[in-house]
Amino acid sequence: MSHEIRSPLNAILGLAYLLEQSALERDAGAMVAKIRNSGRMLLGIINDILDVSKIDAGHMVIEHAQFQLADVIDNLAGSMGIAAGDKHLELLIRPLPAGVTLLTGDALRLEQVLVNLTSNAIKFTAAGRVELRVALAGRSEDRLTLRFSVLDTGIGIAPELQDDVFSAFTQADSSTTRRFGGTGLGLTICRQLVGLMGGEIGMHSTPGTGSEFWFTVPLQQDRSAPDITSAHRLNALIADDSDIALKNLDDIASGLGWDVTTRKSGDAVLAQLLEQREDLLPEVIVLDWKMPGAMDGLATARAIRAALPPERCPIVIMATAYSLRGLASIAGTDLVDAILSKPVTASTLYNAVTEAQHKRGNGSTLQDTARLSTLHELAGIRVLIVDDSEINRDVALRILSDQGALVTLAVDGKAALDWLMAHPDDVDLVLMDVQMPVMDGIEATRRLRRLPQFDDLPVVALTAGAFKSQQDAAQAAGMNHFISKPFDVPSTVALIRRLHRAPAQQPPVVPAALAVMDVARGLQLWSTVPAYRDYLQRFARSYAGAIDSINTSLVIDDHAAAAALAHKLAGDAANLALPDIHRLAGKAERVLLERRDPTTVLVKLDTALQQAFAAIDRFAQGADR
């Protein structure tokens, strides 16, 4: 029944995700969000029932493989951060114990318990915070025991009910199920999984104050793995209006070996920068986006850029508990070097700063780096999707294309093999459904692995089945990974980025006269020459009649429509490293909104567009050689 239930649910959740990414009226957006939330709730119920069935039947196998603890925590942060942000809760992840990095155990089940406890805490907390702590509870030679604690400021549980919270089909009272939903199986599954991993689980709670759910897990440690630390002691300035969040960021940055100064407002940050000697300026500034008052994070970043010359301006990181896509669409994000999702962890902070330093070192401008990093995570990666369901193919195509991937479709394993034989160098990764007519994914992968040219081609099993036997069959056939439908978009994107084999490509020889294009920056943003070429050609096709469309809107006195087209043109030009068009289209938008005479700027914009179209054609010819 797993396959029969999950297949239509995959389509529902995928289409709801795509609708959420589109421009919808407020009411329509709210309804789509409810559809997706209800679908997720149904998926959670299905997963709970399947897990209990597997545990009861003795089919739940605990793995023993190496993993990075930081990766598990980062996955948790990514999956739970938006849920906490939607409820305006502060989700904090305390720094991990020093020296605890590479471990051996079951990372998947550890993450499952953490996600279950954290999502429960978020569900039952109306205001305040949810906090994850990881502590070293014991050590013996190369083995250690970690204690994970999830604390919240939620409704709490009455003492007489606490003994039953880990029992199946039991919640604190009957009204809880009606108010918050769920199967009542989540904590039972946590108890059983922790027991299978050799640990213990428990809780403390005070009604009206909050709860702490904790568990211990014994793990094997590889002490040779290095900690994350900076090459030198960075001087960092961190601003957040929340005392607790500020202290947590201070602890995380200090744990990286940085010298940290903290402030509680944008005004205080700016005052310090203006008063500080040039040789004492911070190298990194981390700003909370939603600080109260006139000086929120974006306003502070704008003031910093205005106050300091570019060569003295520190790296500016924006931290937010809200959607990266939503923040990236707001004017002003071009003023920051990177956007960092809350909850912040040591590895996400370190990686954001390292990436920003690299871009600064390469002489990159700040225009839209943060925006592109969130909107085109799969830029240029060539993915073959194999699925017999037309709806599922369409959903996967739209989702991955929206992330910048170049997607090819096949309806079954035989069609996939035929296409791969004809195009062996045109694919970086295969997403292969397992159950298909004509030829299933298992058999197709077996045949693929017999061909030496596809030895290292990543193949990911994509299936609505959810049992260990199916995963074993996929692995035995030569598949690299296993994703259960409906797939989680961020996790799938991260997996594709990790697995794909990047073809070694040299930039095409492009005439130096193509001054209207910043080719080096474009290739940096889009990763590969074919991806950059394809999107440039789409741009040329889409905007061939842009000036005529603007003039048509002006004839009927629709300045708003004309300005909207100019705005869209400016954004797409920035994303494709076409600086002249970006600048002139932005100027045209302002002129149109102010209802001034746009003739001069539109003539200049038309000239720039024609030059860009010619340059794109020459670039494409060079790329094809």
PDB file of C-alpha atoms in Angstrom, residues 70-331:
ATOM      1  CA  ALA A  70      27.449  18.789  11.822  1.00  0.00           C
ATOM      2  CA  ASP A  71      25.688  17.482   8.680  1.00  0.00           C
ATOM      3  CA  VAL A  72      22.885  15.968  10.779  1.00  0.00           C
ATOM      4  CA  ILE A  73      22.471  19.221  12.707  1.00  0.00           C
ATOM      5  CA  ASP A  74      22.537  21.316   9.516  1.00  0.00           C
ATOM      6  CA  ASN A  75      19.839  19.105   7.961  1.00  0.00           C
ATOM      7  CA  LEU A  76      17.727  19.614  11.077  1.00  0.00           C
ATOM      8  CA  ALA A  77      18.267  23.370  10.910  1.00  0.00           C
ATOM      9  CA  GLY A  78      17.221  23.457   7.257  1.00  0.00           C
ATOM     10  CA  SER A  79      14.061  21.410   7.744  1.00  0.00           C
ATOM     11  CA  MET A  80      12.874  23.046  10.986  1.00  0.00           C
ATOM     12  CA  GLY A  81      13.966  26.668  10.506  1.00  0.00           C
ATOM     13  CA  ILE A  82      11.100  27.747   8.262  1.00  0.00           C
ATOM     14  CA  ALA A  83       8.490  26.040  10.472  1.00  0.00           C
ATOM     15  CA  ALA A  84       9.794  27.985  13.473  1.00  0.00           C
ATOM     16  CA  GLY A  85       9.958  31.213  11.469  1.00  0.00           C
ATOM     17  CA  ASP A  86       6.357  30.808  10.328  1.00  0.00           C
ATOM     18  CA  LYS A  87       5.308  30.853  14.023  1.00  0.00           C
ATOM     19  CA  HIS A  88       7.751  33.683  14.878  1.00  0.00           C
ATOM     20  CA  LEU A  89       9.626  31.387  17.254  1.00  0.00           C
ATOM     21  CA  GLU A  90      13.343  31.635  17.956  1.00  0.00           C
ATOM     22  CA  LEU A  91      14.933  28.296  17.032  1.00  0.00           C
ATOM     23  CA  LEU A  92      18.390  28.008  18.582  1.00  0.00           C
ATOM     24  CA  ILE A  93      21.023  25.339  18.054  1.00  0.00           C
ATOM     25  CA  ARG A  94      23.747  25.545  20.663  1.00  0.00           C
ATOM     26  CA  PRO A  95      27.391  24.940  19.639  1.00  0.00           C
ATOM     27  CA  LEU A  96      28.371  21.292  19.413  1.00  0.00           C
ATOM     28  CA  PRO A  97      30.862  19.773  21.882  1.00  0.00           C
ATOM     29  CA  ALA A  98      34.465  20.534  20.922  1.00  0.00           C
ATOM     30  CA  GLY A  99      36.220  17.748  19.061  1.00  0.00           C
ATOM     31  CA  VAL A 100      33.041  15.811  18.220  1.00  0.00           C
ATOM     32  CA  THR A 101      32.902  15.746  14.417  1.00  0.00           C
ATOM     33  CA  LEU A 102      33.227  12.394  12.614  1.00  0.00           C
ATOM     34  CA  LEU A 103      31.127   9.614  14.186  1.00  0.00           C
ATOM     35  CA  THR A 104      29.934   6.096  13.355  1.00  0.00           C
ATOM     36  CA  GLY A 105      26.285   5.199  13.860  1.00  0.00           C
ATOM     37  CA  ASP A 106      22.884   5.568  12.197  1.00  0.00           C
ATOM     38  CA  ALA A 107      22.718   9.193  11.068  1.00  0.00           C
ATOM     39  CA  LEU A 108      19.297   8.754   9.426  1.00  0.00           C
ATOM     40  CA  ARG A 109      17.607   7.443  12.594  1.00  0.00           C
ATOM     41  CA  LEU A 110      19.405   9.997  14.770  1.00  0.00           C
ATOM     42  CA  GLU A 111      18.108  12.772  12.524  1.00  0.00           C
ATOM     43  CA  GLN A 112      14.611  11.225  12.525  1.00  0.00           C
ATOM     44  CA  VAL A 113      14.437  11.369  16.332  1.00  0.00           C
ATOM     45  CA  LEU A 114      15.763  14.946  16.393  1.00  0.00           C
ATOM     46  CA  VAL A 115      13.282  16.097  13.732  1.00  0.00           C
ATOM     47  CA  ASN A 116      10.385  14.440  15.562  1.00  0.00           C
ATOM     48  CA  LEU A 117      11.242  16.008  18.926  1.00  0.00           C
ATOM     49  CA  THR A 118      11.966  19.427  17.400  1.00  0.00           C
ATOM     50  CA  SER A 119       8.804  19.490  15.278  1.00  0.00           C
ATOM     51  CA  ASN A 120       6.774  18.516  18.364  1.00  0.00           C
ATOM     52  CA  ALA A 121       8.357  21.366  20.310  1.00  0.00           C
ATOM     53  CA  ILE A 122       7.534  23.838  17.537  1.00  0.00           C
ATOM     54  CA  LYS A 123       3.983  22.477  17.234  1.00  0.00           C
ATOM     55  CA  PHE A 124       3.231  22.876  20.952  1.00  0.00           C
ATOM     56  CA  THR A 125       4.948  26.262  21.417  1.00  0.00           C
ATOM     57  CA  ALA A 126       2.904  29.373  20.673  1.00  0.00           C
ATOM     58  CA  ALA A 127       5.538  31.970  21.610  1.00  0.00           C
ATOM     59  CA  GLY A 128       9.123  32.092  22.750  1.00  0.00           C
ATOM     60  CA  ARG A 129      11.800  29.662  21.646  1.00  0.00           C
ATOM     61  CA  VAL A 130      12.831  26.099  20.903  1.00  0.00           C
ATOM     62  CA  GLU A 131      16.420  25.126  21.662  1.00  0.00           C
ATOM     63  CA  LEU A 132      18.602  22.126  20.801  1.00  0.00           C
ATOM     64  CA  ARG A 133      21.567  21.269  23.003  1.00  0.00           C
ATOM     65  CA  VAL A 134      24.138  18.547  22.403  1.00  0.00           C
ATOM     66  CA  ALA A 135      26.417  17.546  25.287  1.00  0.00           C
ATOM     67  CA  LEU A 136      29.099  14.939  25.871  1.00  0.00           C
ATOM     68  CA  ALA A 137      27.637  12.544  28.461  1.00  0.00           C
ATOM     69  CA  GLY A 138      30.493  10.038  28.582  1.00  0.00           C
ATOM     70  CA  ARG A 139      33.613   8.782  26.821  1.00  0.00           C
ATOM     71  CA  SER A 140      35.556   5.520  26.754  1.00  0.00           C
ATOM     72  CA  GLU A 141      38.527   5.214  24.375  1.00  0.00           C
ATOM     73  CA  ASP A 142      37.080   5.708  20.875  1.00  0.00           C
ATOM     74  CA  ARG A 143      33.439   5.515  21.993  1.00  0.00           C
ATOM     75  CA  LEU A 144      31.341   8.316  23.414  1.00  0.00           C
ATOM     76  CA  THR A 145      27.781   8.969  24.508  1.00  0.00           C
ATOM     77  CA  LEU A 146      26.016  12.143  23.386  1.00  0.00           C
ATOM     78  CA  ARG A 147      23.030  13.662  25.153  1.00  0.00           C
ATOM     79  CA  PHE A 148      20.600  15.551  22.902  1.00  0.00           C
ATOM     80  CA  SER A 149      18.072  17.892  24.547  1.00  0.00           C
ATOM     81  CA  VAL A 150      15.184  19.754  22.905  1.00  0.00           C
ATOM     82  CA  LEU A 151      13.780  22.492  25.148  1.00  0.00           C
ATOM     83  CA  ASP A 152      10.755  24.699  24.508  1.00  0.00           C
ATOM     84  CA  THR A 153       8.654  27.401  26.136  1.00  0.00           C
ATOM     85  CA  GLY A 154       5.407  25.699  25.133  1.00  0.00           C
ATOM     86  CA  ILE A 155       2.267  24.504  26.883  1.00  0.00           C
ATOM     87  CA  GLY A 156       3.977  21.841  28.997  1.00  0.00           C
ATOM     88  CA  ILE A 157       2.519  18.540  30.203  1.00  0.00           C
ATOM     89  CA  ALA A 158       0.746  17.878  33.504  1.00  0.00           C
ATOM     90  CA  PRO A 159       2.672  15.563  35.910  1.00  0.00           C
ATOM     91  CA  GLU A 160      -0.062  12.908  35.950  1.00  0.00           C
ATOM     92  CA  LEU A 161       0.122  12.595  32.151  1.00  0.00           C
ATOM     93  CA  GLN A 162       3.895  12.488  31.710  1.00  0.00           C
ATOM     94  CA  ASP A 163       4.236   8.731  32.239  1.00  0.00           C
ATOM     95  CA  ASP A 164       2.137   8.034  29.136  1.00  0.00           C
ATOM     96  CA  VAL A 165       3.687  10.393  26.559  1.00  0.00           C
ATOM     97  CA  PHE A 166       5.914   7.674  25.063  1.00  0.00           C
ATOM     98  CA  SER A 167       3.022   5.219  24.734  1.00  0.00           C
ATOM     99  CA  ALA A 168       1.446   4.549  21.344  1.00  0.00           C
ATOM    100  CA  PHE A 169      -1.680   6.504  20.362  1.00  0.00           C
ATOM    101  CA  THR A 170      -1.384   8.709  23.472  1.00  0.00           C
ATOM    102  CA  GLN A 171      -1.175  12.489  23.709  1.00  0.00           C
ATOM    103  CA  ALA A 172      -1.423  14.765  26.729  1.00  0.00           C
ATOM    104  CA  ASP A 173      -5.224  14.934  26.493  1.00  0.00           C
ATOM    105  CA  SER A 174      -7.931  14.320  23.928  1.00  0.00           C
ATOM    106  CA  SER A 175      -8.136  17.993  22.969  1.00  0.00           C
ATOM    107  CA  THR A 176      -4.457  17.972  21.969  1.00  0.00           C
ATOM    108  CA  THR A 177      -5.131  15.736  18.991  1.00  0.00           C
ATOM    109  CA  ARG A 178      -7.962  17.978  17.851  1.00  0.00           C
ATOM    110  CA  ARG A 179      -5.870  21.160  18.263  1.00  0.00           C
ATOM    111  CA  PHE A 180      -2.534  19.991  16.923  1.00  0.00           C
ATOM    112  CA  GLY A 181      -3.178  16.813  14.898  1.00  0.00           C
ATOM    113  CA  GLY A 182      -0.874  13.808  14.636  1.00  0.00           C
ATOM    114  CA  THR A 183      -1.114  10.063  15.156  1.00  0.00           C
ATOM    115  CA  GLY A 184       0.181   9.854  18.708  1.00  0.00           C
ATOM    116  CA  LEU A 185       2.905   7.523  17.361  1.00  0.00           C
ATOM    117  CA  GLY A 186       5.796   9.989  17.047  1.00  0.00           C
ATOM    118  CA  LEU A 187       7.194   9.719  20.583  1.00  0.00           C
ATOM    119  CA  THR A 188       6.654   5.953  20.591  1.00  0.00           C
ATOM    120  CA  ILE A 189       8.782   5.703  17.457  1.00  0.00           C
ATOM    121  CA  CYS A 190      11.437   7.934  19.072  1.00  0.00           C
ATOM    122  CA  ARG A 191      11.530   5.685  22.160  1.00  0.00           C
ATOM    123  CA  GLN A 192      11.865   2.549  20.040  1.00  0.00           C
ATOM    124  CA  LEU A 193      14.526   4.017  17.728  1.00  0.00           C
ATOM    125  CA  VAL A 194      16.607   5.310  20.646  1.00  0.00           C
ATOM    126  CA  GLY A 195      16.347   1.868  22.238  1.00  0.00           C
ATOM    127  CA  LEU A 196      17.485   0.180  19.018  1.00  0.00           C
ATOM    128  CA  MET A 197      20.484   2.555  18.923  1.00  0.00           C
ATOM    129  CA  GLY A 198      21.381   1.566  22.504  1.00  0.00           C
ATOM    130  CA  GLY A 199      20.339   4.785  24.235  1.00  0.00           C
ATOM    131  CA  GLU A 200      17.769   6.117  26.673  1.00  0.00           C
ATOM    132  CA  ILE A 201      15.033   8.757  26.345  1.00  0.00           C
ATOM    133  CA  GLY A 202      13.137  10.866  28.853  1.00  0.00           C
ATOM    134  CA  MET A 203      11.497  14.213  29.526  1.00  0.00           C
ATOM    135  CA  HIS A 204      10.871  16.952  32.092  1.00  0.00           C
ATOM    136  CA  SER A 205       7.934  19.337  31.834  1.00  0.00           C
ATOM    137  CA  THR A 206       6.192  22.111  33.746  1.00  0.00           C
ATOM    138  CA  PRO A 207       2.648  23.036  32.627  1.00  0.00           C
ATOM    139  CA  GLY A 208       2.509  26.571  31.274  1.00  0.00           C
ATOM    140  CA  THR A 209       6.317  26.911  31.275  1.00  0.00           C
ATOM    141  CA  GLY A 210       7.694  24.391  28.817  1.00  0.00           C
ATOM    142  CA  SER A 211       9.274  20.988  28.337  1.00  0.00           C
ATOM    143  CA  GLU A 212      12.604  19.285  27.793  1.00  0.00           C
ATOM    144  CA  PHE A 213      12.805  16.045  25.839  1.00  0.00           C
ATOM    145  CA  TRP A 214      16.208  14.357  25.966  1.00  0.00           C
ATOM    146  CA  PHE A 215      17.858  11.182  24.751  1.00  0.00           C
ATOM    147  CA  THR A 216      21.302   9.611  24.764  1.00  0.00           C
ATOM    148  CA  VAL A 217      23.034   7.678  21.975  1.00  0.00           C
ATOM    149  CA  PRO A 218      26.339   5.773  22.142  1.00  0.00           C
ATOM    150  CA  LEU A 219      28.509   6.351  19.063  1.00  0.00           C
ATOM    151  CA  GLN A 220      31.987   5.561  17.826  1.00  0.00           C
ATOM    152  CA  GLN A 221      34.288   8.542  17.254  1.00  0.00           C
ATOM    153  CA  ASP A 222      37.081   9.143  14.763  1.00  0.00           C
ATOM    154  CA  ARG A 223      39.379  11.493  16.679  1.00  0.00           C
ATOM    155  CA  SER A 224      41.531  12.222  13.632  1.00  0.00           C
ATOM    156  CA  ALA A 225      38.803  14.376  12.063  1.00  0.00           C
ATOM    157  CA  PRO A 226      39.592  18.111  12.403  1.00  0.00           C
ATOM    158  CA  ASP A 227      37.279  20.692  13.939  1.00  0.00           C
ATOM    159  CA  ILE A 228      35.949  23.590  11.868  1.00  0.00           C
ATOM    160  CA  THR A 229      38.089  26.622  12.665  1.00  0.00           C
ATOM    161  CA  SER A 230      39.132  29.710  10.749  1.00  0.00           C
ATOM    162  CA  ALA A 231      42.633  30.002   9.352  1.00  0.00           C
ATOM    163  CA  HIS A 232      43.107  33.146  11.456  1.00  0.00           C
ATOM    164  CA  ARG A 233      41.168  34.956  14.163  1.00  0.00           C
ATOM    165  CA  LEU A 234      38.512  36.932  12.335  1.00  0.00           C
ATOM    166  CA  ASN A 235      37.211  40.106  13.932  1.00  0.00           C
ATOM    167  CA  ALA A 236      33.402  39.814  13.850  1.00  0.00           C
ATOM    168  CA  LEU A 237      30.562  42.168  14.784  1.00  0.00           C
ATOM    169  CA  ILE A 238      27.158  40.527  15.381  1.00  0.00           C
ATOM    170  CA  ALA A 239      23.819  42.320  15.802  1.00  0.00           C
ATOM    171  CA  ASP A 240      20.505  40.820  16.949  1.00  0.00           C
ATOM    172  CA  ASP A 241      17.781  42.347  19.128  1.00  0.00           C
ATOM    173  CA  SER A 242      17.179  39.018  20.913  1.00  0.00           C
ATOM    174  CA  ASP A 243      19.493  38.528  23.914  1.00  0.00           C
ATOM    175  CA  ILE A 244      19.277  34.735  23.656  1.00  0.00           C
ATOM    176  CA  ALA A 245      19.912  34.633  19.902  1.00  0.00           C
ATOM    177  CA  LEU A 246      22.768  37.123  20.242  1.00  0.00           C
ATOM    178  CA  LYS A 247      24.432  35.060  22.975  1.00  0.00           C
ATOM    179  CA  ASN A 248      24.072  31.916  20.849  1.00  0.00           C
ATOM    180  CA  LEU A 249      25.650  33.574  17.789  1.00  0.00           C
ATOM    181  CA  ASP A 250      28.438  34.907  20.013  1.00  0.00           C
ATOM    182  CA  ASP A 251      29.131  31.398  21.325  1.00  0.00           C
ATOM    183  CA  ILE A 252      29.092  29.889  17.811  1.00  0.00           C
ATOM    184  CA  ALA A 253      31.462  32.497  16.352  1.00  0.00           C
ATOM    185  CA  SER A 254      33.758  32.353  19.389  1.00  0.00           C
ATOM    186  CA  GLY A 255      33.870  28.577  18.999  1.00  0.00           C
ATOM    187  CA  LEU A 256      35.232  29.135  15.484  1.00  0.00           C
ATOM    188  CA  GLY A 257      38.100  31.095  17.007  1.00  0.00           C
ATOM    189  CA  TRP A 258      36.781  34.558  16.114  1.00  0.00           C
ATOM    190  CA  ASP A 259      37.053  37.723  18.192  1.00  0.00           C
ATOM    191  CA  VAL A 260      33.428  38.781  18.622  1.00  0.00           C
ATOM    192  CA  THR A 261      31.720  42.057  19.484  1.00  0.00           C
ATOM    193  CA  THR A 262      27.929  42.125  19.883  1.00  0.00           C
ATOM    194  CA  ARG A 263      25.344  44.865  19.476  1.00  0.00           C
ATOM    195  CA  LYS A 264      21.538  44.855  19.831  1.00  0.00           C
ATOM    196  CA  SER A 265      20.530  47.254  17.046  1.00  0.00           C
ATOM    197  CA  GLY A 266      21.497  48.542  13.646  1.00  0.00           C
ATOM    198  CA  ASP A 267      22.036  52.027  15.076  1.00  0.00           C
ATOM    199  CA  ALA A 268      24.609  50.635  17.521  1.00  0.00           C
ATOM    200  CA  VAL A 269      26.423  48.814  14.700  1.00  0.00           C
ATOM    201  CA  LEU A 270      26.656  51.946  12.588  1.00  0.00           C
ATOM    202  CA  ALA A 271      27.780  54.065  15.543  1.00  0.00           C
ATOM    203  CA  GLN A 272      30.616  51.643  16.307  1.00  0.00           C
ATOM    204  CA  LEU A 273      31.787  51.559  12.689  1.00  0.00           C
ATOM    205  CA  LEU A 274      31.861  55.347  12.445  1.00  0.00           C
ATOM    206  CA  GLU A 275      33.783  55.699  15.708  1.00  0.00           C
ATOM    207  CA  GLN A 276      36.272  52.865  15.149  1.00  0.00           C
ATOM    208  CA  ARG A 277      39.776  53.283  13.786  1.00  0.00           C
ATOM    209  CA  GLU A 278      40.231  51.931  10.269  1.00  0.00           C
ATOM    210  CA  ASP A 279      42.673  49.219  11.403  1.00  0.00           C
ATOM    211  CA  LEU A 280      40.142  47.989  13.999  1.00  0.00           C
ATOM    212  CA  LEU A 281      37.140  47.638  11.688  1.00  0.00           C
ATOM    213  CA  PRO A 282      35.500  44.188  11.806  1.00  0.00           C
ATOM    214  CA  GLU A 283      36.164  41.819   8.928  1.00  0.00           C
ATOM    215  CA  VAL A 284      32.687  40.269   9.164  1.00  0.00           C
ATOM    216  CA  ILE A 285      29.333  41.729  10.221  1.00  0.00           C
ATOM    217  CA  VAL A 286      26.358  39.427  10.883  1.00  0.00           C
ATOM    218  CA  LEU A 287      22.992  41.222  10.963  1.00  0.00           C
ATOM    219  CA  ASP A 288      19.578  39.906  11.950  1.00  0.00           C
ATOM    220  CA  TRP A 289      17.076  40.863   9.254  1.00  0.00           C
ATOM    221  CA  LYS A 290      14.022  41.575  11.419  1.00  0.00           C
ATOM    222  CA  MET A 291      15.481  43.928  14.026  1.00  0.00           C
ATOM    223  CA  PRO A 292      12.809  46.381  15.262  1.00  0.00           C
ATOM    224  CA  GLY A 293      12.809  50.093  14.485  1.00  0.00           C
ATOM    225  CA  ALA A 294      13.875  51.963  11.371  1.00  0.00           C
ATOM    226  CA  MET A 295      17.279  50.229  11.217  1.00  0.00           C
ATOM    227  CA  ASP A 296      16.475  46.615  10.402  1.00  0.00           C
ATOM    228  CA  GLY A 297      19.136  44.402   8.842  1.00  0.00           C
ATOM    229  CA  LEU A 298      18.719  45.680   5.285  1.00  0.00           C
ATOM    230  CA  ALA A 299      18.639  49.330   6.376  1.00  0.00           C
ATOM    231  CA  THR A 300      21.797  48.755   8.413  1.00  0.00           C
ATOM    232  CA  ALA A 301      23.539  47.106   5.448  1.00  0.00           C
ATOM    233  CA  ARG A 302      22.547  50.058   3.272  1.00  0.00           C
ATOM    234  CA  ALA A 303      23.944  52.517   5.822  1.00  0.00           C
ATOM    235  CA  ILE A 304      27.202  50.551   6.089  1.00  0.00           C
ATOM    236  CA  ARG A 305      27.694  50.620   2.308  1.00  0.00           C
ATOM    237  CA  ALA A 306      27.010  54.351   2.258  1.00  0.00           C
ATOM    238  CA  ALA A 307      29.366  55.105   5.162  1.00  0.00           C
ATOM    239  CA  LEU A 308      32.406  53.072   4.107  1.00  0.00           C
ATOM    240  CA  PRO A 309      34.296  52.922   0.793  1.00  0.00           C
ATOM    241  CA  PRO A 310      34.171  49.509  -0.939  1.00  0.00           C
ATOM    242  CA  GLU A 311      37.771  48.615  -0.138  1.00  0.00           C
ATOM    243  CA  ARG A 312      37.139  49.094   3.611  1.00  0.00           C
ATOM    244  CA  CYS A 313      33.673  47.576   3.785  1.00  0.00           C
ATOM    245  CA  PRO A 314      33.471  44.378   5.873  1.00  0.00           C
ATOM    246  CA  ILE A 315      31.775  41.213   4.659  1.00  0.00           C
ATOM    247  CA  VAL A 316      28.080  41.589   5.527  1.00  0.00           C
ATOM    248  CA  ILE A 317      26.019  38.449   6.277  1.00  0.00           C
ATOM    249  CA  MET A 318      22.228  38.656   6.694  1.00  0.00           C
ATOM    250  CA  ALA A 319      20.636  36.113   9.054  1.00  0.00           C
ATOM    251  CA  THR A 320      16.919  35.384   8.713  1.00  0.00           C
ATOM    252  CA  ALA A 321      14.366  32.929  10.066  1.00  0.00           C
ATOM    253  CA  TYR A 322      12.173  33.558   7.015  1.00  0.00           C
ATOM    254  CA  SER A 323      12.164  32.170   3.480  1.00  0.00           C
ATOM    255  CA  LEU A 324      15.397  32.809   1.596  1.00  0.00           C
ATOM    256  CA  ARG A 325      13.397  33.124  -1.609  1.00  0.00           C
ATOM    257  CA  GLY A 326      11.173  35.750  -0.004  1.00  0.00           C
ATOM    258  CA  LEU A 327      14.127  37.765   1.286  1.00  0.00           C
ATOM    259  CA  ALA A 328      16.013  37.479  -1.999  1.00  0.00           C
ATOM    260  CA  SER A 329      13.089  39.122  -3.818  1.00  0.00           C
ATOM    261  CA  ILE A 330      13.224  42.246  -1.638  1.00  0.00           C
ATOM    262  CA  ALA A 331      15.089  45.309  -2.872  1.00  0.00           C
TER     263      ALA A 331
END
